[in-house]
Amino acid sequence: MRRIDLIRPIQQLPTRRVRAAGLFSEVPQKQHLRKQEDLSMSAPNYSRHGRLLIQGLISVIAVLWGQMLLAQNSHVALSQDIVDATKSFMASLSASQRQKATYDFADAERLNWHFIPRDRNGVVLKELNDRQLTAARTLLQSLFSAGGFEKTESIRGLEAVLAEIEVNGRFVRDPDVYFITVFGAPSMETSWALRYEGHHLAFNWTFVGGNGIASSPQFFGTNPAEVRSGPKQGTRVLAVEEDMARTLVKSLSRSQAAAAILDGEAPRDIFTSADKEISALDDVGVSYTALDSTQQQTLMDLIEEVASAQPAAIADARMRTISEEGLENIKFVWIGSLERGDAHYYRVQGPGFLIEYDNTQNNANHVHLVWRDFEGDFGRDLIRMHYDSVASEYGPRHQH
């Protein structure tokens, strides 16, 4: 079976991002122990301390403003890179291929996502020539972090493993049957979207006005979760996401575990499946605030691991939003056995996002992992804000 290798010639980017230090983490705290008679200050001293306070506040505001501008600029730069790469890819296609690859932004097909083996719409990698594959590779590199792209390639490679395991199976297992679909015209001024999808890979990006980027639903899957024979024996593409969560659940105290671990068997699949729109699941689990500092760090590292499949600008924005919504509102749930190789499920849920992980099928050797945004899937929140902004500026009857 021919395998289109998209990853071999790639110049790798750093796979880990350095977490920014807290704004005040290096600021020493001074203890002012003075006798009562030394507490009085002259008017000049009051003035001096007031000026220092104002200067400190100005410095903090300047830093925060600079961080905001940097984040905004990084989103704009990423949007431009993706627009350019998408235009180059589309230009490389023949007229018939371009017709397959393109839909209107408002077409219902944009929400027609799934992660199972099935018929799909778009242009398939299998039909691309070498020049077109180079353009596709450049496009996909712009859409993922280096580590995220490597995972997608490894998951495509598992199709060849399945083809050997499933003799005369009912599904076609082919690492080149993955599709790229574009909705609308790639532009820094309009709304448009892009989907990259095939078995166990389902990624959706929505772009609004050049600086708004939505990146969910985001789905990874692996079958087998661990390759147990053959040349790829020992391969576990989503090992970090599994092992980190297990480390967390096994570290819980009895009272923490009572909140986190739900009774019953692990579900056969993620609860949200491939629903087009979801709401928050039951508000259960152990909360972030009930964890000790080491456990809290493990939980945040787990969230960041899933987020960091996306480019740094998107992943950083995700983590920033989660922090702004309140870490105290995040809860962790586990269902099933705590032992590796047994069926298990976990989820991490906050006010605006949900991570679901399930490993139960094929004798607990088949993983589904999804990131969903309650308001932001398919860019719903960005599109709504864009239309509200235009209506506010030009009136509700404005055509755009």
mmCIF file of C-alpha atoms in Angstrom, residues 20-398:
data_model
loop_
_atom_site.group_PDB
_atom_site.id
_atom_site.type_symbol
_atom_site.label_atom_id
_atom_site.label_comp_id
_atom_site.label_asym_id
_atom_site.label_seq_id
_atom_site.Cartn_x
_atom_site.Cartn_y
_atom_site.Cartn_z
ATOM 1 C CA ALA A 20 5.230 32.440 30.673
ATOM 2 C CA ALA A 21 6.153 33.186 34.238
ATOM 3 C CA GLY A 22 3.545 34.824 36.414
ATOM 4 C CA LEU A 23 3.651 38.573 36.232
ATOM 5 C CA PHE A 24 4.537 38.944 39.883
ATOM 6 C CA SER A 25 6.423 35.684 40.372
ATOM 7 C CA GLU A 26 9.840 37.307 40.671
ATOM 8 C CA VAL A 27 8.807 40.288 42.734
ATOM 9 C CA PRO A 28 10.232 40.034 46.296
ATOM 10 C CA GLN A 29 7.918 40.739 49.168
ATOM 11 C CA LYS A 30 9.380 43.013 51.828
ATOM 12 C CA GLN A 31 8.417 42.758 55.419
ATOM 13 C CA HIS A 32 8.140 46.185 57.042
ATOM 14 C CA LEU A 33 8.729 45.746 60.731
ATOM 15 C CA ARG A 34 8.898 49.118 62.320
ATOM 16 C CA LYS A 35 8.405 50.596 65.729
ATOM 17 C CA GLN A 36 5.257 52.591 66.238
ATOM 18 C CA GLU A 37 7.142 55.856 66.298
ATOM 19 C CA ASP A 38 8.655 55.141 62.880
ATOM 20 C CA LEU A 39 5.315 54.634 61.129
ATOM 21 C CA SER A 40 4.605 58.316 60.596
ATOM 22 C CA MET A 41 5.744 59.789 57.312
ATOM 23 C CA SER A 42 6.361 63.292 56.257
ATOM 24 C CA ALA A 43 4.367 64.784 53.376
ATOM 25 C CA PRO A 44 7.306 64.428 50.961
ATOM 26 C CA ASN A 45 7.514 60.722 51.794
ATOM 27 C CA TYR A 46 3.797 60.284 51.104
ATOM 28 C CA SER A 47 4.308 61.977 47.743
ATOM 29 C CA ARG A 48 7.286 59.786 46.927
ATOM 30 C CA HIS A 49 5.446 56.564 47.785
ATOM 31 C CA GLY A 50 2.435 57.716 45.788
ATOM 32 C CA ARG A 51 4.603 58.303 42.740
ATOM 33 C CA LEU A 52 6.197 54.866 43.117
ATOM 34 C CA LEU A 53 2.770 53.263 43.363
ATOM 35 C CA ILE A 54 1.548 55.044 40.231
ATOM 36 C CA GLN A 55 4.730 54.125 38.355
ATOM 37 C CA GLY A 56 4.268 50.496 39.390
ATOM 38 C CA LEU A 57 0.671 50.479 38.188
ATOM 39 C CA ILE A 58 1.687 52.050 34.887
ATOM 40 C CA SER A 59 4.355 49.382 34.451
ATOM 41 C CA VAL A 60 1.872 46.595 35.108
ATOM 42 C CA ILE A 61 -0.651 48.086 32.664
ATOM 43 C CA ALA A 62 2.077 48.475 30.057
ATOM 44 C CA VAL A 63 3.104 44.832 30.423
ATOM 45 C CA LEU A 64 -0.490 43.613 30.186
ATOM 46 C CA TRP A 65 -1.182 45.842 27.196
ATOM 47 C CA GLY A 66 1.975 44.592 25.516
ATOM 48 C CA GLN A 67 0.967 40.978 26.124
ATOM 49 C CA MET A 68 -2.473 41.639 24.666
ATOM 50 C CA LEU A 69 -1.012 43.282 21.566
ATOM 51 C CA LEU A 70 1.479 40.461 21.152
ATOM 52 C CA ALA A 71 -1.305 37.873 21.349
ATOM 53 C CA GLN A 72 -3.408 39.818 18.848
ATOM 54 C CA ASN A 73 -0.487 40.215 16.460
ATOM 55 C CA SER A 74 0.348 36.512 16.688
ATOM 56 C CA HIS A 75 -3.239 35.639 15.740
ATOM 57 C CA VAL A 76 -3.130 38.019 12.785
ATOM 58 C CA ALA A 77 0.219 36.624 11.622
ATOM 59 C CA LEU A 78 -1.030 33.043 11.939
ATOM 60 C CA SER A 79 -4.224 33.888 10.048
ATOM 61 C CA GLN A 80 -2.188 35.428 7.235
ATOM 62 C CA ASP A 81 0.101 32.391 7.037
ATOM 63 C CA ILE A 82 -2.878 30.046 6.828
ATOM 64 C CA VAL A 83 -4.658 32.208 4.241
ATOM 65 C CA ASP A 84 -1.529 32.242 2.078
ATOM 66 C CA ALA A 85 -0.938 28.499 2.454
ATOM 67 C CA THR A 86 -4.573 27.708 1.656
ATOM 68 C CA LYS A 87 -4.538 29.889 -1.454
ATOM 69 C CA SER A 88 -1.335 28.214 -2.638
ATOM 70 C CA PHE A 89 -2.808 24.768 -2.053
ATOM 71 C CA MET A 90 -6.027 25.621 -3.877
ATOM 72 C CA ALA A 91 -4.058 27.103 -6.771
ATOM 73 C CA SER A 92 -2.163 23.813 -7.138
ATOM 74 C CA LEU A 93 -5.369 21.846 -7.704
ATOM 75 C CA SER A 94 -7.020 21.118 -11.013
ATOM 76 C CA ALA A 95 -10.450 22.620 -11.692
ATOM 77 C CA SER A 96 -12.218 19.357 -10.846
ATOM 78 C CA GLN A 97 -10.212 18.905 -7.637
ATOM 79 C CA ARG A 98 -10.902 22.496 -6.611
ATOM 80 C CA GLN A 99 -14.614 21.915 -7.129
ATOM 81 C CA LYS A 100 -14.489 18.882 -4.819
ATOM 82 C CA ALA A 101 -12.529 20.817 -2.211
ATOM 83 C CA THR A 102 -14.697 23.943 -2.037
ATOM 84 C CA TYR A 103 -18.055 24.730 -0.420
ATOM 85 C CA ASP A 104 -19.798 27.963 0.523
ATOM 86 C CA PHE A 105 -19.130 29.062 4.073
ATOM 87 C CA ALA A 106 -22.851 28.840 4.882
ATOM 88 C CA ASP A 107 -23.186 25.304 3.488
ATOM 89 C CA ALA A 108 -24.470 22.716 5.977
ATOM 90 C CA GLU A 109 -21.512 20.514 5.012
ATOM 91 C CA ARG A 110 -19.298 22.689 7.238
ATOM 92 C CA LEU A 111 -20.891 21.136 10.330
ATOM 93 C CA ASN A 112 -20.896 17.591 8.903
ATOM 94 C CA TRP A 113 -17.969 16.285 10.892
ATOM 95 C CA HIS A 114 -17.104 12.829 12.219
ATOM 96 C CA PHE A 115 -14.163 10.653 13.201
ATOM 97 C CA ILE A 116 -15.332 7.221 12.029
ATOM 98 C CA PRO A 117 -14.424 5.583 8.702
ATOM 99 C CA ARG A 118 -17.075 6.809 6.242
ATOM 100 C CA ASP A 119 -17.544 8.606 2.918
ATOM 101 C CA ARG A 120 -16.333 12.195 3.055
ATOM 102 C CA ASN A 121 -16.428 15.346 0.942
ATOM 103 C CA GLY A 122 -13.368 17.338 -0.067
ATOM 104 C CA VAL A 123 -10.168 16.608 -1.944
ATOM 105 C CA VAL A 124 -8.402 13.437 -0.804
ATOM 106 C CA LEU A 125 -4.639 13.152 -0.305
ATOM 107 C CA LYS A 126 -4.609 9.937 -2.344
ATOM 108 C CA GLU A 127 -5.454 11.864 -5.527
ATOM 109 C CA LEU A 128 -2.747 14.531 -5.180
ATOM 110 C CA ASN A 129 0.468 14.590 -7.186
ATOM 111 C CA ASP A 130 3.849 15.416 -5.667
ATOM 112 C CA ARG A 131 3.551 19.168 -6.250
ATOM 113 C CA GLN A 132 0.077 19.256 -4.727
ATOM 114 C CA LEU A 133 1.226 17.155 -1.770
ATOM 115 C CA THR A 134 3.986 19.661 -1.104
ATOM 116 C CA ALA A 135 1.384 22.438 -1.009
ATOM 117 C CA ALA A 136 -0.850 20.297 1.249
ATOM 118 C CA ARG A 137 2.076 19.646 3.585
ATOM 119 C CA THR A 138 2.821 23.367 3.860
ATOM 120 C CA LEU A 139 -0.842 24.056 4.616
ATOM 121 C CA LEU A 140 -1.082 21.375 7.293
ATOM 122 C CA GLN A 141 2.145 22.553 8.906
ATOM 123 C CA SER A 142 0.584 26.003 9.302
ATOM 124 C CA LEU A 143 -2.508 24.527 10.966
ATOM 125 C CA PHE A 144 -0.749 22.445 13.642
ATOM 126 C CA SER A 145 2.123 22.738 16.039
ATOM 127 C CA ALA A 146 5.066 20.519 15.118
ATOM 128 C CA GLY A 147 4.051 18.048 17.806
ATOM 129 C CA GLY A 148 0.414 18.128 16.731
ATOM 130 C CA PHE A 149 1.327 17.522 13.110
ATOM 131 C CA GLU A 150 3.543 14.601 14.091
ATOM 132 C CA LYS A 151 0.601 13.045 15.935
ATOM 133 C CA THR A 152 -1.643 13.372 12.887
ATOM 134 C CA GLU A 153 0.953 11.641 10.732
ATOM 135 C CA SER A 154 1.405 8.857 13.265
ATOM 136 C CA ILE A 155 -2.362 8.315 13.411
ATOM 137 C CA ARG A 156 -2.535 8.125 9.620
ATOM 138 C CA GLY A 157 0.209 5.522 9.829
ATOM 139 C CA LEU A 158 -1.948 3.360 12.102
ATOM 140 C CA GLU A 159 -4.256 2.740 9.137
ATOM 141 C CA ALA A 160 -1.550 0.530 7.639
ATOM 142 C CA VAL A 161 -1.332 -1.366 10.937
ATOM 143 C CA LEU A 162 -5.106 -1.901 10.905
ATOM 144 C CA ALA A 163 -4.957 -3.109 7.314
ATOM 145 C CA GLU A 164 -2.637 -5.917 8.452
ATOM 146 C CA ILE A 165 -4.684 -6.752 11.567
ATOM 147 C CA GLU A 166 -8.125 -6.695 9.921
ATOM 148 C CA VAL A 167 -7.841 -9.291 7.159
ATOM 149 C CA ASN A 168 -10.865 -8.845 4.871
ATOM 150 C CA GLY A 169 -12.209 -6.185 7.229
ATOM 151 C CA ARG A 170 -15.358 -4.221 6.428
ATOM 152 C CA PHE A 171 -13.563 -0.866 6.256
ATOM 153 C CA VAL A 172 -10.950 0.378 3.810
ATOM 154 C CA ARG A 173 -7.814 1.143 5.827
ATOM 155 C CA ASP A 174 -5.659 3.551 3.875
ATOM 156 C CA PRO A 175 -3.338 6.234 5.340
ATOM 157 C CA ASP A 176 -3.949 8.392 2.267
ATOM 158 C CA VAL A 177 -7.748 8.598 2.544
ATOM 159 C CA TYR A 178 -7.773 11.907 4.405
ATOM 160 C CA PHE A 179 -9.575 14.971 3.095
ATOM 161 C CA ILE A 180 -9.036 18.736 2.995
ATOM 162 C CA THR A 181 -12.163 20.859 2.560
ATOM 163 C CA VAL A 182 -12.390 24.654 2.337
ATOM 164 C CA PHE A 183 -15.565 26.623 3.097
ATOM 165 C CA GLY A 184 -15.734 30.115 1.631
ATOM 166 C CA ALA A 185 -12.884 32.145 0.174
ATOM 167 C CA PRO A 186 -9.666 32.321 2.232
ATOM 168 C CA SER A 187 -9.267 35.978 3.159
ATOM 169 C CA MET A 188 -8.215 38.299 5.953
ATOM 170 C CA GLU A 189 -11.457 40.257 5.599
ATOM 171 C CA THR A 190 -14.186 37.616 5.463
ATOM 172 C CA SER A 191 -15.340 34.507 7.321
ATOM 173 C CA TRP A 192 -14.163 31.160 6.004
ATOM 174 C CA ALA A 193 -13.285 27.721 7.349
ATOM 175 C CA LEU A 194 -11.155 24.657 6.727
ATOM 176 C CA ARG A 195 -11.545 20.999 7.684
ATOM 177 C CA TYR A 196 -8.927 18.227 7.754
ATOM 178 C CA GLU A 197 -10.551 14.875 8.325
ATOM 179 C CA GLY A 198 -10.326 11.114 7.997
ATOM 180 C CA HIS A 199 -10.539 8.112 10.276
ATOM 181 C CA HIS A 200 -9.564 9.230 13.799
ATOM 182 C CA LEU A 201 -8.592 12.733 12.671
ATOM 183 C CA ALA A 202 -11.206 15.510 12.636
ATOM 184 C CA PHE A 203 -10.034 19.114 12.816
ATOM 185 C CA ASN A 204 -12.076 22.229 12.124
ATOM 186 C CA TRP A 205 -10.825 25.812 11.940
ATOM 187 C CA THR A 206 -12.986 28.899 11.445
ATOM 188 C CA PHE A 207 -11.494 32.295 10.585
ATOM 189 C CA VAL A 208 -13.350 35.565 11.132
ATOM 190 C CA GLY A 209 -12.074 38.932 9.998
ATOM 191 C CA GLY A 210 -8.396 38.026 9.889
ATOM 192 C CA ASN A 211 -7.761 37.819 13.635
ATOM 193 C CA GLY A 212 -10.447 35.560 15.071
ATOM 194 C CA ILE A 213 -9.634 31.838 14.916
ATOM 195 C CA ALA A 214 -11.833 29.033 16.270
ATOM 196 C CA SER A 215 -10.222 25.581 16.388
ATOM 197 C CA SER A 216 -12.843 23.117 17.542
ATOM 198 C CA PRO A 217 -14.148 20.463 17.373
ATOM 199 C CA GLN A 218 -10.674 18.894 17.578
ATOM 200 C CA PHE A 219 -10.456 15.105 17.563
ATOM 201 C CA PHE A 220 -7.641 12.552 17.775
ATOM 202 C CA GLY A 221 -8.166 8.809 17.872
ATOM 203 C CA THR A 222 -5.851 5.802 17.888
ATOM 204 C CA ASN A 223 -6.561 2.197 16.959
ATOM 205 C CA PRO A 224 -4.626 0.405 18.184
ATOM 206 C CA ALA A 225 -3.862 2.656 21.139
ATOM 207 C CA GLU A 226 -0.760 0.516 21.613
ATOM 208 C CA VAL A 227 0.693 -1.455 18.715
ATOM 209 C CA ARG A 228 1.425 -4.878 20.159
ATOM 210 C CA SER A 229 3.157 -6.605 17.248
ATOM 211 C CA GLY A 230 4.966 -5.905 14.013
ATOM 212 C CA PRO A 231 7.451 -3.197 13.019
ATOM 213 C CA LYS A 232 5.611 -0.479 14.990
ATOM 214 C CA GLN A 233 5.332 -2.564 18.177
ATOM 215 C CA GLY A 234 5.238 -0.384 21.287
ATOM 216 C CA THR A 235 3.889 2.695 19.475
ATOM 217 C CA ARG A 236 1.457 4.701 21.658
ATOM 218 C CA VAL A 237 0.597 7.914 19.808
ATOM 219 C CA LEU A 238 -1.536 9.352 22.628
ATOM 220 C CA ALA A 239 0.542 7.969 25.502
ATOM 221 C CA VAL A 240 1.079 11.334 27.219
ATOM 222 C CA GLU A 241 -2.647 12.097 27.329
ATOM 223 C CA GLU A 242 -3.342 8.698 28.888
ATOM 224 C CA ASP A 243 -0.418 8.456 31.296
ATOM 225 C CA MET A 244 -0.700 11.992 32.634
ATOM 226 C CA ALA A 245 -4.379 11.538 33.506
ATOM 227 C CA ARG A 246 -3.653 8.199 35.178
ATOM 228 C CA THR A 247 -0.853 9.798 37.199
ATOM 229 C CA LEU A 248 -3.338 12.405 38.397
ATOM 230 C CA VAL A 249 -6.113 9.980 39.347
ATOM 231 C CA LYS A 250 -3.710 7.642 41.160
ATOM 232 C CA SER A 251 -2.346 10.568 43.201
ATOM 233 C CA LEU A 252 -5.759 11.448 44.635
ATOM 234 C CA SER A 253 -6.491 11.057 48.318
ATOM 235 C CA ARG A 254 -9.508 9.055 49.440
ATOM 236 C CA SER A 255 -11.710 12.134 49.689
ATOM 237 C CA GLN A 256 -10.490 13.509 46.354
ATOM 238 C CA ALA A 257 -11.044 10.150 44.667
ATOM 239 C CA ALA A 258 -14.569 9.967 46.072
ATOM 240 C CA ALA A 259 -15.372 13.133 44.130
ATOM 241 C CA ALA A 260 -13.415 12.302 40.973
ATOM 242 C CA ILE A 261 -14.081 8.605 40.343
ATOM 243 C CA LEU A 262 -17.648 7.774 39.309
ATOM 244 C CA ASP A 263 -19.205 4.362 39.848
ATOM 245 C CA GLY A 264 -19.943 2.023 36.970
ATOM 246 C CA GLU A 265 -18.235 0.827 33.826
ATOM 247 C CA ALA A 266 -16.457 3.189 31.488
ATOM 248 C CA PRO A 267 -18.734 4.295 28.609
ATOM 249 C CA ARG A 268 -18.250 2.699 25.216
ATOM 250 C CA ASP A 269 -17.470 6.093 23.675
ATOM 251 C CA ILE A 270 -17.201 9.773 24.491
ATOM 252 C CA PHE A 271 -20.561 11.180 25.600
ATOM 253 C CA THR A 272 -20.608 14.034 23.084
ATOM 254 C CA SER A 273 -19.927 11.737 20.094
ATOM 255 C CA ALA A 274 -19.817 13.884 16.922
ATOM 256 C CA ASP A 275 -22.685 16.160 17.929
ATOM 257 C CA LYS A 276 -22.689 19.425 16.029
ATOM 258 C CA GLU A 277 -23.389 21.458 19.158
ATOM 259 C CA ILE A 278 -22.961 20.463 22.789
ATOM 260 C CA SER A 279 -23.602 21.792 26.284
ATOM 261 C CA ALA A 280 -21.788 21.112 29.525
ATOM 262 C CA LEU A 281 -21.974 17.589 30.937
ATOM 263 C CA ASP A 282 -22.944 16.866 34.546
ATOM 264 C CA ASP A 283 -21.172 19.161 36.985
ATOM 265 C CA VAL A 284 -19.359 16.412 38.880
ATOM 266 C CA GLY A 285 -15.753 15.526 39.653
ATOM 267 C CA VAL A 286 -12.922 16.789 41.783
ATOM 268 C CA SER A 287 -12.378 20.524 41.442
ATOM 269 C CA TYR A 288 -9.097 22.267 40.737
ATOM 270 C CA THR A 289 -9.211 23.948 44.130
ATOM 271 C CA ALA A 290 -9.529 20.574 45.906
ATOM 272 C CA LEU A 291 -6.187 19.433 44.446
ATOM 273 C CA ASP A 292 -2.780 20.101 45.956
ATOM 274 C CA SER A 293 -0.235 22.177 44.021
ATOM 275 C CA THR A 294 1.421 19.168 42.366
ATOM 276 C CA GLN A 295 -1.923 17.743 41.274
ATOM 277 C CA GLN A 296 -3.022 21.137 39.984
ATOM 278 C CA GLN A 297 0.109 21.349 37.872
ATOM 279 C CA THR A 298 -0.510 17.854 36.471
ATOM 280 C CA LEU A 299 -4.065 18.820 35.540
ATOM 281 C CA MET A 300 -2.920 22.006 33.797
ATOM 282 C CA ASP A 301 -0.157 20.104 31.997
ATOM 283 C CA LEU A 302 -2.768 17.640 30.749
ATOM 284 C CA ILE A 303 -4.987 20.439 29.443
ATOM 285 C CA GLU A 304 -2.012 22.098 27.775
ATOM 286 C CA GLU A 305 -0.925 18.828 26.162
ATOM 287 C CA VAL A 306 -4.269 18.555 24.396
ATOM 288 C CA ALA A 307 -4.351 22.264 23.546
ATOM 289 C CA SER A 308 -0.820 22.268 22.144
ATOM 290 C CA ALA A 309 -1.749 20.221 19.094
ATOM 291 C CA GLN A 310 -2.677 23.633 17.714
ATOM 292 C CA PRO A 311 -0.164 26.345 16.778
ATOM 293 C CA ALA A 312 1.223 28.304 19.725
ATOM 294 C CA ALA A 313 -0.971 31.357 19.062
ATOM 295 C CA ILE A 314 -4.136 29.243 19.336
ATOM 296 C CA ALA A 315 -2.923 27.065 22.219
ATOM 297 C CA ASP A 316 -1.819 30.111 24.222
ATOM 298 C CA ALA A 317 -5.199 31.769 23.643
ATOM 299 C CA ARG A 318 -6.969 28.618 24.835
ATOM 300 C CA MET A 319 -4.940 28.491 28.046
ATOM 301 C CA ARG A 320 -5.401 32.221 28.623
ATOM 302 C CA THR A 321 -9.181 31.924 28.228
ATOM 303 C CA ILE A 322 -9.317 28.971 30.622
ATOM 304 C CA SER A 323 -7.423 30.993 33.219
ATOM 305 C CA GLU A 324 -9.667 34.021 32.752
ATOM 306 C CA GLU A 325 -12.798 31.873 33.162
ATOM 307 C CA GLY A 326 -11.459 30.682 36.515
ATOM 308 C CA LEU A 327 -9.299 27.651 37.223
ATOM 309 C CA GLU A 328 -11.409 27.020 40.329
ATOM 310 C CA ASN A 329 -14.281 26.051 38.009
ATOM 311 C CA ILE A 330 -12.417 23.161 36.327
ATOM 312 C CA LYS A 331 -13.350 19.602 37.325
ATOM 313 C CA PHE A 332 -11.751 16.221 36.592
ATOM 314 C CA VAL A 333 -13.731 12.965 36.299
ATOM 315 C CA TRP A 334 -12.555 9.360 35.907
ATOM 316 C CA ILE A 335 -14.674 6.260 35.191
ATOM 317 C CA GLY A 336 -13.389 2.686 35.045
ATOM 318 C CA SER A 337 -10.233 0.872 36.043
ATOM 319 C CA LEU A 338 -7.129 2.759 37.139
ATOM 320 C CA GLU A 339 -4.814 0.167 35.588
ATOM 321 C CA ARG A 340 -3.246 0.489 32.162
ATOM 322 C CA GLY A 341 -4.746 -1.947 29.673
ATOM 323 C CA ASP A 342 -8.206 -1.861 31.280
ATOM 324 C CA ALA A 343 -11.218 0.104 30.065
ATOM 325 C CA HIS A 344 -11.305 3.681 31.315
ATOM 326 C CA TYR A 345 -12.679 7.158 30.601
ATOM 327 C CA TYR A 346 -11.873 10.638 31.842
ATOM 328 C CA ARG A 347 -12.911 14.184 31.205
ATOM 329 C CA VAL A 348 -11.792 17.686 32.101
ATOM 330 C CA GLN A 349 -14.519 20.303 32.056
ATOM 331 C CA GLY A 350 -14.462 24.035 32.654
ATOM 332 C CA PRO A 351 -16.999 26.823 32.107
ATOM 333 C CA GLY A 352 -16.232 27.051 28.398
ATOM 334 C CA PHE A 353 -14.477 23.854 27.324
ATOM 335 C CA LEU A 354 -14.582 20.076 27.527
ATOM 336 C CA ILE A 355 -11.916 17.415 27.023
ATOM 337 C CA GLU A 356 -13.210 13.833 26.768
ATOM 338 C CA TYR A 357 -11.008 10.736 26.573
ATOM 339 C CA ASP A 358 -12.275 7.179 26.199
ATOM 340 C CA ASN A 359 -10.389 3.873 25.861
ATOM 341 C CA THR A 360 -12.830 0.960 25.980
ATOM 342 C CA GLN A 361 -13.277 -0.489 22.488
ATOM 343 C CA ASN A 362 -11.171 -3.342 21.063
ATOM 344 C CA ASN A 363 -10.376 -4.683 24.521
ATOM 345 C CA ALA A 364 -9.452 -1.236 25.806
ATOM 346 C CA ASN A 365 -6.935 -0.602 23.028
ATOM 347 C CA HIS A 366 -8.789 2.074 21.060
ATOM 348 C CA VAL A 367 -8.689 5.747 22.133
ATOM 349 C CA HIS A 368 -11.003 8.648 21.330
ATOM 350 C CA LEU A 369 -9.917 12.118 22.471
ATOM 351 C CA VAL A 370 -11.835 15.322 21.781
ATOM 352 C CA TRP A 371 -11.655 19.038 22.642
ATOM 353 C CA ARG A 372 -14.945 20.934 22.443
ATOM 354 C CA ASP A 373 -15.876 24.567 23.145
ATOM 355 C CA PHE A 374 -19.449 25.071 24.311
ATOM 356 C CA GLU A 375 -19.866 28.456 22.633
ATOM 357 C CA GLY A 376 -16.934 28.379 20.224
ATOM 358 C CA ASP A 377 -17.297 25.164 18.193
ATOM 359 C CA PHE A 378 -17.259 26.012 14.478
ATOM 360 C CA GLY A 379 -16.633 29.650 15.416
ATOM 361 C CA ARG A 380 -20.188 30.296 16.616
ATOM 362 C CA ASP A 381 -19.109 32.838 19.229
ATOM 363 C CA LEU A 382 -16.733 34.639 16.860
ATOM 364 C CA ILE A 383 -19.319 34.810 14.086
ATOM 365 C CA ARG A 384 -21.962 36.129 16.488
ATOM 366 C CA MET A 385 -19.598 38.796 17.837
ATOM 367 C CA HIS A 386 -18.617 39.756 14.280
ATOM 368 C CA TYR A 387 -22.228 40.233 13.209
ATOM 369 C CA ASP A 388 -23.038 42.164 16.399
ATOM 370 C CA SER A 389 -20.057 44.444 15.767
ATOM 371 C CA VAL A 390 -21.067 45.105 12.163
ATOM 372 C CA ALA A 391 -24.688 45.718 13.166
ATOM 373 C CA SER A 392 -23.558 48.151 15.843
ATOM 374 C CA GLU A 393 -21.416 50.099 13.388
ATOM 375 C CA TYR A 394 -23.554 50.006 10.245
ATOM 376 C CA GLY A 395 -27.013 49.039 11.428
ATOM 377 C CA PRO A 396 -28.825 45.685 11.504
ATOM 378 C CA ARG A 397 -29.794 45.836 7.816
ATOM 379 C CA HIS A 398 -26.189 46.065 6.608
#
